[in-house]
């Protein structure tokens, strides 16, 4: 039986993994990238460290980190999950480490370690790579696919599209019979201009509760104040799960912040304890719990307390106002900002049109999809890379094996 020829369009994580997987099962593989270099996003991810995956090894738990695509990924994760990703890189000479929050990085703290491993594996498997192709055109013939740019032409029995979230990949998928869920940004920070946090960029809170007023959206986790508003893991999770709803609201909303992550009644009890333990201490200089001092001062001031108000002199009304600032702070969101290089979108090829056991199209035989071109996105922490590795591996194995 003649080995199938596979054309992979897209030189990112998913495309590379698909190309390697297809070549390693015997296919003749060419990988095409319109940009000047492959693996560009891998190089810059995680601040140049590359958050390869997340140490979550139970598929049912793993899929809970995907606002879109979690149900569809359950089966694929039983075939290739973070443990398999880690084994894949370890076998190719990349030592990995698991950080305290579960994120997995190369021990070198250099994304180049991941890039080198992928490039070496592609070379060893015989993948032919072409970059800088600019405006490509994709067409399905009777029994093969044609991809061309000017006088350059590549043909394959099978085609894997792994072009990311860009419009060109969506257009090709649509031309090949697929419907596209309109893409909107995910993983973004909240733009907020408020005197309570102005000038506090860099101040962080270990655990806070956030919710969007008038919605069911709520998340908990570490919070970071920035020059533009609020960021940190809790905001990124909130933005991922609320990507479509916030887009519909044109990123105008009120976010409610519980800075201490505890119920108001408990906070009132804690303040009673402060009155007993530190009666002569100024409220402004003795924060509750581990709240950063600068933030505490702002919240005390926002509650209308004079700077030298002592705990012993705190009135019931003042306690209630301070408790509200701590547990029910209301901030106007006026927009969003991109989170560093972690540009992720919600949207893409409609998932019901894909066979997730092989990543083959249900509408166009021998066409496969992988990565962000699909309507799949995860929260920050290595989950988006994991879906790229998993879908790429499945697509490559299926296309390359002729299934």
Short mmCIF file of C-alpha atoms in Angstrom, two decimals:
data_model
loop_
_atom_site.label_atom_id
_atom_site.label_comp_id
_atom_site.label_asym_id
_atom_site.label_seq_id
_atom_site.Cartn_x
_atom_site.Cartn_y
_atom_site.Cartn_z
CA UNK A 1 0.00 0.00 0.00
CA UNK A 2 1.40 3.39 -0.99
CA UNK A 3 1.99 5.74 1.93
CA UNK A 4 -0.42 8.67 1.93
CA UNK A 5 0.83 12.14 1.13
CA UNK A 6 -0.21 14.76 3.67
CA UNK A 7 -0.13 18.55 3.36
CA UNK A 8 -0.19 20.42 6.66
CA UNK A 9 -1.00 24.13 6.53
CA UNK A 10 0.10 25.99 9.65
CA UNK A 11 3.47 25.95 11.37
CA UNK A 12 2.37 26.45 14.96
CA UNK A 13 2.16 23.94 17.79
CA UNK A 14 -0.79 21.98 16.39
CA UNK A 15 0.49 21.94 12.81
CA UNK A 16 3.98 20.86 13.80
CA UNK A 17 2.70 18.11 16.06
CA UNK A 18 0.35 16.90 13.33
CA UNK A 19 3.11 16.89 10.72
CA UNK A 20 5.47 14.92 12.98
CA UNK A 21 2.76 12.43 13.96
CA UNK A 22 1.79 11.85 10.32
CA UNK A 23 5.40 11.38 9.20
CA UNK A 24 6.19 9.03 12.07
CA UNK A 25 3.46 6.62 10.93
CA UNK A 26 4.92 6.59 7.43
CA UNK A 27 3.24 9.39 5.47
CA UNK A 28 5.02 11.74 3.10
CA UNK A 29 4.50 15.11 4.75
CA UNK A 30 5.00 18.72 3.73
CA UNK A 31 4.31 21.56 6.16
CA UNK A 32 3.48 25.03 4.81
CA UNK A 33 3.70 28.23 6.85
CA UNK A 34 2.73 31.62 5.47
CA UNK A 35 4.94 33.49 7.98
CA UNK A 36 8.69 33.79 7.94
CA UNK A 37 9.24 31.36 10.78
CA UNK A 38 7.52 28.36 12.28
CA UNK A 39 6.54 27.96 15.95
CA UNK A 40 6.43 31.73 16.50
CA UNK A 41 3.84 31.53 19.27
CA UNK A 42 5.71 28.71 20.98
CA UNK A 43 8.81 30.90 21.11
CA UNK A 44 7.10 33.79 22.89
CA UNK A 45 4.61 31.94 25.07
CA UNK A 46 4.94 32.08 28.83
CA UNK A 47 7.22 35.08 28.62
CA UNK A 48 9.68 33.11 26.49
CA UNK A 49 9.56 30.09 28.81
CA UNK A 50 6.77 28.15 27.03
CA UNK A 51 4.07 26.78 29.30
CA UNK A 52 4.00 23.40 27.54
CA UNK A 53 1.00 21.90 29.33
CA UNK A 54 -0.62 21.60 32.76
CA UNK A 55 -0.10 18.78 35.25
CA UNK A 56 -3.73 17.67 35.26
CA UNK A 57 -3.76 13.98 34.40
CA UNK A 58 -7.43 13.08 34.83
CA UNK A 59 -9.36 13.77 31.60
CA UNK A 60 -12.64 14.51 33.40
CA UNK A 61 -10.89 17.21 35.45
CA UNK A 62 -8.83 18.41 32.51
CA UNK A 63 -11.83 19.23 30.31
CA UNK A 64 -13.21 21.53 33.03
CA UNK A 65 -10.56 24.07 32.00
CA UNK A 66 -12.05 24.56 28.53
CA UNK A 67 -14.92 27.06 28.25
CA UNK A 68 -15.53 25.74 24.73
CA UNK A 69 -14.67 22.25 23.51
CA UNK A 70 -14.40 20.49 26.86
CA UNK A 71 -17.05 17.88 26.10
CA UNK A 72 -15.54 17.09 22.71
CA UNK A 73 -12.00 16.83 24.12
CA UNK A 74 -12.88 14.20 26.73
CA UNK A 75 -12.39 11.32 24.30
CA UNK A 76 -9.19 12.71 22.74
CA UNK A 77 -7.68 13.27 26.19
CA UNK A 78 -8.06 9.56 26.90
CA UNK A 79 -5.71 8.98 23.95
CA UNK A 80 -3.25 11.85 24.39
CA UNK A 81 -3.20 13.98 27.52
CA UNK A 82 -0.67 16.06 29.51
CA UNK A 83 1.18 12.97 30.75
CA UNK A 84 1.67 11.89 27.14
CA UNK A 85 2.83 15.37 26.18
CA UNK A 86 5.40 15.35 28.95
CA UNK A 87 6.59 11.85 27.97
CA UNK A 88 6.87 12.95 24.33
CA UNK A 89 9.21 15.82 25.16
CA UNK A 90 11.15 13.90 27.81
CA UNK A 91 11.89 11.14 25.29
CA UNK A 92 13.26 13.82 22.96
CA UNK A 93 15.66 15.21 25.51
CA UNK A 94 13.65 18.04 27.07
CA UNK A 95 13.72 18.01 30.86
CA UNK A 96 10.49 19.43 32.29
CA UNK A 97 9.38 20.84 35.62
CA UNK A 98 5.99 21.22 37.27
CA UNK A 99 5.55 24.52 39.10
CA UNK A 100 3.46 24.94 42.25
CA UNK A 101 0.35 25.99 40.33
CA UNK A 102 0.53 22.97 38.02
CA UNK A 103 1.98 24.70 34.97
CA UNK A 104 4.65 22.71 33.14
CA UNK A 105 7.75 24.37 31.69
CA UNK A 106 11.08 23.19 30.29
CA UNK A 107 13.62 23.08 33.12
CA UNK A 108 15.81 25.37 31.03
CA UNK A 109 13.14 28.11 31.31
CA UNK A 110 13.72 28.61 27.60
CA UNK A 111 11.07 28.05 24.95
CA UNK A 112 13.93 27.32 22.55
CA UNK A 113 14.23 23.90 24.21
CA UNK A 114 10.71 23.08 23.00
CA UNK A 115 11.29 24.59 19.57
CA UNK A 116 14.53 22.61 19.13
CA UNK A 117 12.83 19.35 20.11
CA UNK A 118 10.02 19.89 17.63
CA UNK A 119 12.38 20.89 14.84
CA UNK A 120 14.62 17.87 15.48
CA UNK A 121 11.64 15.50 15.53
CA UNK A 122 10.33 16.97 12.27
CA UNK A 123 13.71 16.58 10.57
CA UNK A 124 14.12 13.03 11.84
CA UNK A 125 10.66 12.10 10.57
CA UNK A 126 11.33 13.61 7.15
CA UNK A 127 8.86 16.50 7.27
CA UNK A 128 9.57 19.03 4.52
CA UNK A 129 9.03 22.61 5.73
CA UNK A 130 8.34 25.70 3.61
CA UNK A 131 7.94 29.17 5.15
CA UNK A 132 7.25 32.71 3.99
CA UNK A 133 4.52 31.63 1.61
CA UNK A 134 2.22 34.61 2.05
CA UNK A 135 -1.07 34.25 0.21
CA UNK A 136 -1.83 30.55 -0.13
CA UNK A 137 -4.81 29.03 -1.94
CA UNK A 138 -6.43 25.73 -1.00
CA UNK A 139 -8.66 23.66 -3.26
CA UNK A 140 -10.22 20.19 -3.11
CA UNK A 141 -10.03 18.12 -6.30
CA UNK A 142 -11.77 14.78 -6.82
CA UNK A 143 -9.35 12.66 -4.82
CA UNK A 144 -6.71 15.06 -3.55
CA UNK A 145 -6.04 18.57 -2.28
CA UNK A 146 -4.10 21.30 -4.04
CA UNK A 147 -2.35 24.10 -2.18
CA UNK A 148 -0.63 26.71 -4.28
CA UNK A 149 1.05 30.08 -4.10
CA UNK A 150 1.94 31.63 -7.42
CA UNK A 151 3.82 28.98 -9.37
CA UNK A 152 4.41 26.85 -6.27
CA UNK A 153 2.09 23.86 -6.00
CA UNK A 154 1.74 21.14 -3.36
CA UNK A 155 -0.65 18.22 -3.62
CA UNK A 156 -1.71 15.71 -1.02
CA UNK A 157 -4.10 12.82 -0.53
CA UNK A 158 -4.97 14.40 2.79
CA UNK A 159 -4.98 17.95 4.13
CA UNK A 160 -4.56 19.08 7.73
CA UNK A 161 -5.54 22.66 8.49
CA UNK A 162 -3.89 24.01 11.64
CA UNK A 163 -3.82 27.71 10.84
CA UNK A 164 -4.81 29.12 14.23
CA UNK A 165 -7.53 31.68 14.72
CA UNK A 166 -6.82 33.84 11.67
CA UNK A 167 -9.38 34.77 9.05
CA UNK A 168 -7.61 32.94 6.23
CA UNK A 169 -8.01 29.53 7.86
CA UNK A 170 -11.65 30.27 8.57
CA UNK A 171 -12.14 31.17 4.91
CA UNK A 172 -10.55 27.92 3.70
CA UNK A 173 -12.64 25.87 6.12
CA UNK A 174 -15.78 27.64 4.92
CA UNK A 175 -14.87 27.09 1.26
CA UNK A 176 -14.42 23.38 2.05
CA UNK A 177 -17.95 23.18 3.41
CA UNK A 178 -17.65 24.11 7.08
CA UNK A 179 -19.51 26.67 9.14
CA UNK A 180 -17.58 29.05 11.39
CA UNK A 181 -18.56 30.18 14.86
CA UNK A 182 -17.75 33.89 14.83
CA UNK A 183 -14.46 34.46 16.69
CA UNK A 184 -14.25 36.78 19.69
CA UNK A 185 -11.31 37.47 22.03
CA UNK A 186 -10.72 35.29 25.07
CA UNK A 187 -8.08 35.62 27.82
CA UNK A 188 -7.99 39.37 28.25
CA UNK A 189 -7.60 41.82 31.11
CA UNK A 190 -10.24 44.32 32.26
CA UNK A 191 -9.77 48.04 31.65
CA UNK A 192 -10.86 49.96 34.75
CA UNK A 193 -10.20 53.56 35.72
CA UNK A 194 -10.99 53.98 39.41
CA UNK A 195 -9.32 56.03 42.17
CA UNK A 196 -9.35 53.00 44.47
CA UNK A 197 -6.75 51.24 42.34
CA UNK A 198 -5.05 54.12 40.54
CA UNK A 199 -1.28 54.08 41.07
CA UNK A 200 -1.32 50.56 42.54
CA UNK A 201 0.02 48.73 39.46
CA UNK A 202 1.88 45.62 40.56
CA UNK A 203 -0.09 45.12 43.77
CA UNK A 204 -1.49 41.60 43.93
CA UNK A 205 -3.99 39.72 46.07
CA UNK A 206 -3.52 35.98 46.60
CA UNK A 207 -7.20 35.06 46.51
CA UNK A 208 -10.20 37.13 45.45
CA UNK A 209 -13.71 36.47 44.17
CA UNK A 210 -14.89 38.26 41.02
CA UNK A 211 -18.30 38.35 39.38
CA UNK A 212 -19.90 40.30 36.54
CA UNK A 213 -23.01 42.12 37.65
CA UNK A 214 -26.20 40.92 35.99
CA UNK A 215 -24.69 37.62 34.81
CA UNK A 216 -23.84 34.17 36.18
CA UNK A 217 -20.14 34.79 35.55
CA UNK A 218 -17.92 34.39 38.59
CA UNK A 219 -14.40 33.14 39.29
CA UNK A 220 -11.91 32.96 42.15
CA UNK A 221 -8.12 33.18 42.26
CA UNK A 222 -5.13 35.46 42.36
CA UNK A 223 -5.75 39.06 41.28
CA UNK A 224 -3.28 41.64 39.96
CA UNK A 225 -3.75 45.39 39.68
CA UNK A 226 -2.23 46.84 36.50
CA UNK A 227 -1.76 50.29 35.00
CA UNK A 228 -4.95 49.72 33.01
CA UNK A 229 -7.14 47.92 35.52
CA UNK A 230 -7.33 44.32 36.73
CA UNK A 231 -5.55 41.19 35.58
CA UNK A 232 -4.19 37.97 37.04
CA UNK A 233 -5.46 34.36 36.85
CA UNK A 234 -8.93 35.17 38.21
CA UNK A 235 -9.55 37.84 35.57
CA UNK A 236 -8.25 35.65 32.76
CA UNK A 237 -10.52 32.80 33.82
CA UNK A 238 -13.45 35.21 34.03
CA UNK A 239 -12.68 36.58 30.55
CA UNK A 240 -12.40 33.09 29.07
CA UNK A 241 -15.70 31.84 30.44
CA UNK A 242 -17.37 35.16 29.68
CA UNK A 243 -15.79 35.74 26.27
CA UNK A 244 -19.04 35.82 24.30
CA UNK A 245 -21.20 37.51 26.90
CA UNK A 246 -18.66 40.26 27.49
CA UNK A 247 -18.27 40.72 23.73
CA UNK A 248 -22.03 41.14 23.41
CA UNK A 249 -21.86 43.80 26.11
CA UNK A 250 -19.04 45.51 24.17
CA UNK A 251 -16.84 45.02 27.24
CA UNK A 252 -18.92 47.45 29.27
CA UNK A 253 -20.00 46.02 32.61
CA UNK A 254 -19.66 46.27 36.37
CA UNK A 255 -17.34 43.80 38.05
CA UNK A 256 -17.86 43.04 41.73
CA UNK A 257 -14.66 42.35 43.66
CA UNK A 258 -14.40 40.51 46.95
CA UNK A 259 -10.81 41.36 47.81
CA UNK A 260 -10.61 38.90 50.71
CA UNK A 261 -12.50 35.96 49.20
CA UNK A 262 -14.65 35.59 52.30
CA UNK A 263 -18.31 36.21 53.09
CA UNK A 264 -19.32 39.55 54.57
CA UNK A 265 -20.44 38.00 57.88
CA UNK A 266 -17.01 36.46 58.42
CA UNK A 267 -15.32 39.78 57.65
CA UNK A 268 -17.51 41.53 60.23
CA UNK A 269 -16.47 38.91 62.82
CA UNK A 270 -12.83 39.51 61.92
CA UNK A 271 -13.28 43.25 62.43
CA UNK A 272 -14.80 42.58 65.86
CA UNK A 273 -11.67 40.61 66.66
CA UNK A 274 -9.50 43.52 65.57
CA UNK A 275 -11.41 45.84 67.91
CA UNK A 276 -10.66 43.45 70.76
CA UNK A 277 -7.05 42.66 69.90
CA UNK A 278 -5.88 46.06 68.62
CA UNK A 279 -8.26 48.63 70.14
CA UNK A 280 -5.75 51.50 69.97
CA UNK A 281 -4.39 50.60 66.55
CA UNK A 282 -5.36 52.74 63.56
CA UNK A 283 -7.60 50.87 61.13
CA UNK A 284 -5.58 52.19 58.20
CA UNK A 285 -2.34 50.59 59.39
CA UNK A 286 -3.65 47.15 60.44
CA UNK A 287 -5.07 45.30 57.42
CA UNK A 288 -7.31 42.28 57.72
CA UNK A 289 -5.57 39.06 56.77
CA UNK A 290 -2.80 39.39 54.19
CA UNK A 291 -4.22 42.24 52.10
CA UNK A 292 -1.40 44.44 50.74
CA UNK A 293 -1.05 47.55 52.88
CA UNK A 294 -1.34 50.06 50.04
CA UNK A 295 -4.56 48.51 48.81
CA UNK A 296 -5.94 48.32 52.35
CA UNK A 297 -5.34 52.04 52.85
CA UNK A 298 -7.26 52.82 49.66
CA UNK A 299 -10.20 50.67 50.66
CA UNK A 300 -10.31 52.16 54.16
CA UNK A 301 -10.33 55.63 52.62
CA UNK A 302 -13.01 54.62 50.08
CA UNK A 303 -15.16 53.50 53.01
CA UNK A 304 -15.02 57.07 54.36
CA UNK A 305 -12.85 56.38 57.41
CA UNK A 306 -10.48 59.09 58.60
CA UNK A 307 -6.85 58.06 58.52
CA UNK A 308 -6.37 57.89 62.30
CA UNK A 309 -9.66 56.14 63.14
CA UNK A 310 -8.88 53.52 65.80
CA UNK A 311 -10.35 50.03 65.75
CA UNK A 312 -11.96 50.65 69.14
CA UNK A 313 -13.77 53.71 67.78
CA UNK A 314 -15.08 52.08 64.62
CA UNK A 315 -18.86 52.54 64.45
CA UNK A 316 -21.30 49.92 63.19
CA UNK A 317 -22.02 52.06 60.12
CA UNK A 318 -18.30 52.38 59.36
CA UNK A 319 -17.86 48.62 59.80
CA UNK A 320 -20.60 47.97 57.29
CA UNK A 321 -19.12 50.43 54.76
CA UNK A 322 -15.65 48.95 55.14
CA UNK A 323 -17.03 45.43 54.86
CA UNK A 324 -18.82 46.37 51.64
CA UNK A 325 -15.60 47.79 50.15
CA UNK A 326 -13.79 44.60 51.07
CA UNK A 327 -16.37 42.10 49.86
CA UNK A 328 -18.60 43.91 47.37
CA UNK A 329 -16.46 46.50 45.63
CA UNK A 330 -18.15 47.63 42.41
CA UNK A 331 -15.91 48.70 39.51
CA UNK A 332 -16.89 49.92 36.05
CA UNK A 333 -15.26 47.99 33.21
CA UNK A 334 -14.79 50.23 30.18
CA UNK A 335 -12.98 47.83 27.87
CA UNK A 336 -10.40 45.08 27.56
CA UNK A 337 -6.68 44.72 26.95
CA UNK A 338 -4.76 41.82 25.43
CA UNK A 339 -2.96 39.63 27.93
CA UNK A 340 0.70 39.79 26.89
CA UNK A 341 1.28 37.37 24.01
CA UNK A 342 -1.44 34.96 25.10
CA UNK A 343 -3.84 35.95 22.32
CA UNK A 344 -6.61 33.37 22.25
CA UNK A 345 -10.00 33.47 20.57
CA UNK A 346 -13.30 31.76 21.20
CA UNK A 347 -14.75 30.62 17.90
CA UNK A 348 -13.73 28.73 14.79
CA UNK A 349 -14.84 25.61 12.94
CA UNK A 350 -18.09 24.29 14.44
CA UNK A 351 -17.27 21.24 16.54
CA UNK A 352 -20.23 19.08 15.54
CA UNK A 353 -18.75 18.99 12.04
CA UNK A 354 -15.62 17.16 13.27
CA UNK A 355 -15.07 13.49 14.16
CA UNK A 356 -13.07 13.84 17.38
CA UNK A 357 -11.70 10.31 17.28
CA UNK A 358 -9.62 11.25 14.22
CA UNK A 359 -10.13 15.05 13.84
CA UNK A 360 -11.40 14.37 10.32
CA UNK A 361 -14.12 16.51 8.83
CA UNK A 362 -17.59 14.96 8.76
CA UNK A 363 -18.35 17.05 5.68
CA UNK A 364 -15.19 16.84 3.57
CA UNK A 365 -13.44 13.43 3.57
CA UNK A 366 -9.67 13.38 4.13
CA UNK A 367 -9.68 16.91 5.53
CA UNK A 368 -8.48 17.20 9.14
CA UNK A 369 -8.38 20.03 11.65
CA UNK A 370 -6.18 20.78 14.67
CA UNK A 371 -5.58 23.57 17.15
CA UNK A 372 -7.18 26.98 17.48
CA UNK A 373 -8.84 26.85 14.07
CA UNK A 374 -11.48 24.83 15.93
CA UNK A 375 -14.02 26.39 18.28
CA UNK A 376 -11.94 25.28 21.27
CA UNK A 377 -10.23 27.43 23.86
CA UNK A 378 -8.91 26.91 27.35
CA UNK A 379 -8.05 29.08 30.30
CA UNK A 380 -4.47 30.18 30.84
CA UNK A 381 -1.99 27.71 32.30
CA UNK A 382 -0.91 25.46 29.43
CA UNK A 383 -4.38 24.21 28.49
CA UNK A 384 -4.45 25.78 25.03
CA UNK A 385 -1.14 24.17 24.15
CA UNK A 386 -2.45 20.84 25.39
CA UNK A 387 -5.46 20.97 23.09
CA UNK A 388 -3.07 21.81 20.24
CA UNK A 389 -0.81 18.81 21.02
CA UNK A 390 -3.78 16.46 21.42
CA UNK A 391 -5.72 17.48 18.31
CA UNK A 392 -2.52 17.69 16.28
CA UNK A 393 -1.42 14.21 17.35
CA UNK A 394 -4.81 12.68 16.55
CA UNK A 395 -5.09 14.43 13.18
CA UNK A 396 -1.55 13.49 12.19
CA UNK A 397 -1.89 9.84 13.19
CA UNK A 398 -5.22 9.48 11.40
CA UNK A 399 -4.17 11.31 8.22
CA UNK A 400 -0.75 9.70 8.11
CA UNK A 401 -2.05 6.22 8.78
CA UNK A 402 -4.61 6.47 6.01
CA UNK A 403 -7.56 5.90 8.35
#
